[in-house]
């Protein structure tokens, strides 16, 4: 039995998308999904379909933009690009995330006794 | 929104398609068969339906969210400028309200289908006699038509509503009786509110017979029978004749017309049961499965046979010829049969509709120009929003949202205003009616939805120019730099918009000028009759059907006038067989018997049968001879009194009294003695220039079916006047009004159009003034620095004022020139409503532009004064 795959935590998908686009430049939806799966070593149980509403939401927030383009094999596909506001958001979210995980880590550290 | 939604849905479909293809290609590359790969791709994608739902939810929420944001922002920005907001709302309320009100009336009067089953298949069949006056089919014609026609599914016959006294057992009331064929309700698809309606089995046309059954109107049922279902089966008496109530018609049922809700509907052939007489007039409608043209063609082939088969017995010679000359008219009755009302009001309403529409366009242009200045004044705020990352489209949408919000609020107020205006106009139109008017001219759901669409369109229209300029022009840096100095201005667009306002305004003012002047001219006409409240006209009708039977007018007129004469305050009473200011009278050729040359031609004159005392009562002086007296009775020698112009035309300077003339064709008027000459008067139609009139003795005119009492007096009690007539038992008096009221009433069309167009003209002038004022104030505010510098360098404040006024006037004049051309063209459209002025009336065409230029000068003067008062030190220090 394969190890159980982790669920995508609420709100983290957006962060992953922004990070992916920030690192790799314009990508289509399938590219983003594959990339997220690769980075997580296939440990994330990502229903790829859920990506699209998330992308639309990010676009509405003004953090990414999208336009039609042609894929490697010349299939028309929608390409997503991170915007300036998106980078700012990514930066802010990354800091937040780091702070939050730092705190949680300290809580969960078995070497410390909270009592 | 739908288009937007569809585009987003299509986008998702295409993206999912691409996604699955990419995924499948990957799986194939990893060694799967194509089928396996496709399945694997779908598996890893997850639920397609869920994705689609989540997608839709995302965009819907976002849309609502931004709309809500925009709206809140719009409300906040309007609250910051309450003066502008209030002015804009008032403008929109009046403009949209006027359009809604007039359109609602037009819709109800002309456009809306009757609320019956399949109204499009209703056809009205009527007749035109030789002098082209409209009439109905006679009963024999109706019968012949029913027997021969092959295009109608059925024929409905009915008679006009008439007033009778109905005794319900518990109370007595005067009620509108509507006799109709038994099939009418079934054909119109009307269902009973209670009980049953008339059925074809209740009557037969050939041979005439009818059951004594009645269907009562909903209002009547509620008012006189307490809305009680037990009323079914009760007996009511209509002028004494018993009828059994079989059912109640649905609320608001107005038959084939729009105005009267019949109180009691009885079988058509039951009418003879009331009076012992046959009814001769019919209007018919029917439901064909064919086009109106086919109906016309079919009936045209039958018409000659129908006529010759229905010539009334006893008609011979010229009378028979005249009968056979009757023409058939076939018209659609989908919108109901209400031709009289339409003839009087449809055209004026259309013209006022056009005027109201122009006002709406003007209001839009006005608001566009004000919003443009406002947008320019807000360029700093907009620059900040752009710099903070708002997209241009988002900011432009904000402007559009603001515009639509304003228009919708204005539209909502407009609908409220329209309800009030519709009630007011309807009340004026039906002022004279003696029975409850069921005409519903209030805005219905369709009118209100149309208003909503118009309001939204207007909102988009007047905010699209400012929004477009933002999308096109403004970069955030540019806007921020402009800050407070700069001359962003409203640019050429602002000037064009203001010139357009002036042009539109001129069109409205010029048309209003024509209509108002036309009314003034009509009013100024010397009619030769006193327009005082001292002359009272009372309209009697038969006290009940058959009340005139066997009446002897020779004694009755004298009786009734003596009784009226004894009412306190009455100085004189008379009878006229024509209604004063009633439009036209009888027309006859009058010729002197002694002059063969004139005898052949004759002079077309109004023939007006009046009783003794008439001239004194209306205040027309007798110039020669004597008035009629009671010896000029039906059996007496035929006599006439000529109008002064007619007497001079016929007899020159010779004395007319004692001469003999013939008046028209009837045998008994071939030798009529002139006994007097009366002053000229425009008594029947104030616009009629032909003042040739031959008054004949009322008692010598048995054919007339109408009469009215013309009474002179002061402080006469109308109830006493009524009682004086009604006590004789023959007649019931309907309306009692003053002659002044009637003559004003006859000008209702003119008054309505002149008042409404005058109101809109004034509003247009005001809007144009506000437009010029707004533009120039803004320009002065923008150029404060420049003006300050120039003043600091020694420019004269007067010169600054002139500069501003000159700029404003240049724009105004451009608008005046354009508007003048448009006004010339549109004036042709109101031509038919004009009296005494041509569409190119020089007074109006000079005065209207002068008014506008004057308004513009006042509008420029205020900002100009502000320019002259700019303190250079303050202006320059402001940054």
PDB file of N, CA, C and O in Angstrom, chain B residues 13 63 207:
ATOM      1  N   UNK B  13     -13.934  25.212 -20.850  1.00  0.00           N
ATOM      2  CA  UNK B  13     -14.053  24.004 -21.665  1.00  0.00           C
ATOM      3  C   UNK B  13     -12.791  23.781 -22.480  1.00  0.00           C
ATOM      4  O   UNK B  13     -12.262  22.676 -22.549  1.00  0.00           O
ATOM      5  N   UNK B  63     -17.786  38.640  -9.379  1.00  0.00           N
ATOM      6  CA  UNK B  63     -18.552  39.673 -10.074  1.00  0.00           C
ATOM      7  C   UNK B  63     -19.424  40.437  -9.084  1.00  0.00           C
ATOM      8  O   UNK B  63     -19.410  41.652  -9.015  1.00  0.00           O
ATOM      9  N   UNK B 207     -84.513  34.532 -36.006  1.00  0.00           N
ATOM     10  CA  UNK B 207     -85.300  35.725 -35.666  1.00  0.00           C
ATOM     11  C   UNK B 207     -84.880  36.268 -34.302  1.00  0.00           C
ATOM     12  O   UNK B 207     -84.420  35.498 -33.472  1.00  0.00           O
TER      13      UNK B 207
END
